């Protein structure tokens, strides 16, 4: 039984394929640009397919080939404009995420302020403690000296 478990997927999942430590990042980085390029290419390809398949000729039977190409280019520009408007209308980071980030930042600042106050207080306590210990040491030495005198 142990041999099956050790050689099994569960053992590998727990011991061999562990996730690396999380690293906080601002956004998805390169992938955002990649998806942007992919969406533009998809609009261009789909409009080209509409033009190649003859859809425009069925929509506008009296149009010449040049006019059909212009219609395809016009459609492409319309769709790219709509994509651009939608991309600008929808924020990259939702409002609730911004709010949570602001809350976390405030908590961090308050914790650092509290830590700085604690360090200041601790440093002051440490200085007072050193002075008290110094006085105790001097008093102890004086008591020893008094004990040594006849």
Short mmCIF file of C-alpha atoms in Angstrom, two decimals:
data_model
loop_
_atom_site.label_atom_id
_atom_site.label_comp_id
_atom_site.label_asym_id
_atom_site.label_seq_id
_atom_site.Cartn_x
_atom_site.Cartn_y
_atom_site.Cartn_z
CA UNK A 1 0.00 0.00 0.00
CA UNK A 2 2.77 2.48 0.87
CA UNK A 3 4.57 1.70 -2.34
CA UNK A 4 1.46 2.51 -4.38
CA UNK A 5 0.94 5.80 -2.54
CA UNK A 6 4.59 6.78 -2.79
CA UNK A 7 4.71 6.14 -6.50
CA UNK A 8 1.25 7.57 -7.08
CA UNK A 9 0.09 10.94 -8.24
CA UNK A 10 -0.79 12.15 -4.74
CA UNK A 11 2.80 11.84 -3.57
CA UNK A 12 4.06 13.65 -6.66
CA UNK A 13 1.50 16.42 -6.21
CA UNK A 14 2.41 16.97 -2.57
CA UNK A 15 6.18 16.58 -2.76
CA UNK A 16 7.30 17.02 -6.34
CA UNK A 17 5.10 19.56 -8.07
CA UNK A 18 4.70 22.29 -5.51
CA UNK A 19 3.83 25.78 -6.57
CA UNK A 20 6.57 28.39 -6.37
CA UNK A 21 6.22 31.26 -3.97
CA UNK A 22 3.71 33.88 -5.02
CA UNK A 23 5.12 37.09 -6.45
CA UNK A 24 2.83 40.12 -6.41
CA UNK A 25 2.64 41.92 -9.76
CA UNK A 26 0.86 45.02 -10.99
CA UNK A 27 -0.94 43.44 -13.96
CA UNK A 28 -0.68 40.52 -16.39
CA UNK A 29 2.17 42.26 -18.19
CA UNK A 30 3.08 40.93 -21.62
CA UNK A 31 -0.16 38.98 -21.94
CA UNK A 32 -2.20 42.18 -21.97
CA UNK A 33 -0.31 43.37 -25.06
CA UNK A 34 -0.54 39.92 -26.64
CA UNK A 35 -4.33 39.82 -26.24
CA UNK A 36 -4.59 43.35 -27.63
CA UNK A 37 -2.66 42.36 -30.76
CA UNK A 38 -4.66 39.14 -31.05
CA UNK A 39 -7.97 41.03 -30.95
CA UNK A 40 -6.85 43.49 -33.66
CA UNK A 41 -5.61 40.65 -35.87
CA UNK A 42 -8.90 38.78 -35.38
CA UNK A 43 -10.91 41.81 -36.53
CA UNK A 44 -8.74 42.19 -39.62
CA UNK A 45 -8.91 38.47 -40.48
CA UNK A 46 -12.69 38.24 -39.97
CA UNK A 47 -13.34 41.30 -42.12
CA UNK A 48 -11.03 39.89 -44.79
CA UNK A 49 -12.92 36.59 -44.71
CA UNK A 50 -16.20 38.45 -45.17
CA UNK A 51 -14.68 40.18 -48.21
CA UNK A 52 -13.21 36.99 -49.69
CA UNK A 53 -16.36 34.93 -49.25
CA UNK A 54 -18.39 37.41 -51.27
CA UNK A 55 -20.71 38.53 -48.48
CA UNK A 56 -20.23 42.17 -49.45
CA UNK A 57 -21.19 41.37 -53.06
CA UNK A 58 -24.46 39.88 -51.81
CA UNK A 59 -25.13 42.90 -49.59
CA UNK A 60 -24.29 45.38 -52.36
CA UNK A 61 -24.84 43.60 -55.72
CA UNK A 62 -24.17 46.68 -57.85
CA UNK A 63 -20.78 47.43 -56.16
CA UNK A 64 -17.56 46.95 -58.09
CA UNK A 65 -14.62 44.98 -56.68
CA UNK A 66 -12.89 48.21 -55.60
CA UNK A 67 -16.03 49.38 -53.84
CA UNK A 68 -16.38 46.01 -52.11
CA UNK A 69 -12.79 46.31 -50.85
CA UNK A 70 -13.57 49.82 -49.57
CA UNK A 71 -16.66 48.46 -47.76
CA UNK A 72 -14.53 45.76 -46.10
CA UNK A 73 -11.92 48.36 -45.04
CA UNK A 74 -14.69 50.63 -43.75
CA UNK A 75 -16.21 47.71 -41.74
CA UNK A 76 -12.77 46.91 -40.34
CA UNK A 77 -12.28 50.50 -39.20
CA UNK A 78 -15.76 50.59 -37.65
CA UNK A 79 -15.08 47.41 -35.69
CA UNK A 80 -11.63 48.63 -34.60
CA UNK A 81 -13.21 51.90 -33.44
CA UNK A 82 -15.85 50.02 -31.45
CA UNK A 83 -13.14 47.85 -29.90
CA UNK A 84 -11.14 50.95 -28.97
CA UNK A 85 -14.18 52.64 -27.39
CA UNK A 86 -15.03 49.53 -25.38
CA UNK A 87 -11.40 49.16 -24.26
CA UNK A 88 -11.39 52.76 -23.02
CA UNK A 89 -14.84 52.55 -21.41
CA UNK A 90 -14.00 49.50 -19.28
CA UNK A 91 -11.27 50.22 -16.72
CA UNK A 92 -8.28 47.89 -16.51
CA UNK A 93 -8.75 47.59 -12.75
CA UNK A 94 -12.30 47.45 -11.35
CA UNK A 95 -13.32 50.09 -8.82
CA UNK A 96 -13.76 47.54 -6.03
CA UNK A 97 -10.18 46.32 -6.56
CA UNK A 98 -8.88 49.90 -6.37
CA UNK A 99 -10.85 50.37 -3.15
CA UNK A 100 -9.40 47.18 -1.64
CA UNK A 101 -5.89 48.24 -2.65
CA UNK A 102 -6.42 51.64 -1.02
CA UNK A 103 -7.64 49.92 2.17
CA UNK A 104 -4.61 47.63 2.20
CA UNK A 105 -2.27 50.58 1.64
CA UNK A 106 -3.91 52.46 4.52
CA UNK A 107 -3.56 49.42 6.79
CA UNK A 108 0.11 49.08 5.80
CA UNK A 109 0.78 52.74 6.54
CA UNK A 110 -0.98 52.50 9.90
CA UNK A 111 0.96 49.34 10.79
CA UNK A 112 4.25 51.01 9.86
CA UNK A 113 3.31 54.08 11.88
CA UNK A 114 2.43 51.87 14.85
CA UNK A 115 5.68 49.95 14.43
CA UNK A 116 7.67 53.20 14.30
CA UNK A 117 5.91 54.41 17.47
CA UNK A 118 6.61 51.06 19.15
CA UNK A 119 10.26 51.24 18.15
CA UNK A 120 10.51 54.79 19.48
CA UNK A 121 8.88 53.72 22.75
CA UNK A 122 11.01 50.60 22.97
CA UNK A 123 14.16 52.61 22.29
CA UNK A 124 13.16 55.08 25.00
CA UNK A 125 12.40 52.22 27.40
CA UNK A 126 15.74 50.69 26.52
CA UNK A 127 17.55 53.94 27.25
CA UNK A 128 15.70 54.32 30.57
CA UNK A 129 16.46 50.69 31.39
CA UNK A 130 20.17 51.26 30.68
CA UNK A 131 20.20 54.33 32.93
CA UNK A 132 18.43 52.45 35.73
CA UNK A 133 20.85 49.54 35.38
CA UNK A 134 23.77 51.99 35.48
CA UNK A 135 22.44 53.56 38.66
CA UNK A 136 21.86 50.09 40.20
CA UNK A 137 25.38 49.08 39.26
CA UNK A 138 26.83 52.21 40.83
CA UNK A 139 24.75 51.68 43.97
CA UNK A 140 25.83 48.05 44.15
CA UNK A 141 29.47 49.10 43.82
CA UNK A 142 28.96 51.70 46.54
CA UNK A 143 27.41 49.04 48.81
CA UNK A 144 30.40 46.77 48.14
CA UNK A 145 32.79 49.61 48.95
CA UNK A 146 30.84 50.39 52.15
CA UNK A 147 31.01 46.71 53.12
CA UNK A 148 34.78 46.67 52.60
CA UNK A 149 35.41 49.68 54.84
CA UNK A 150 35.84 48.82 58.56
#
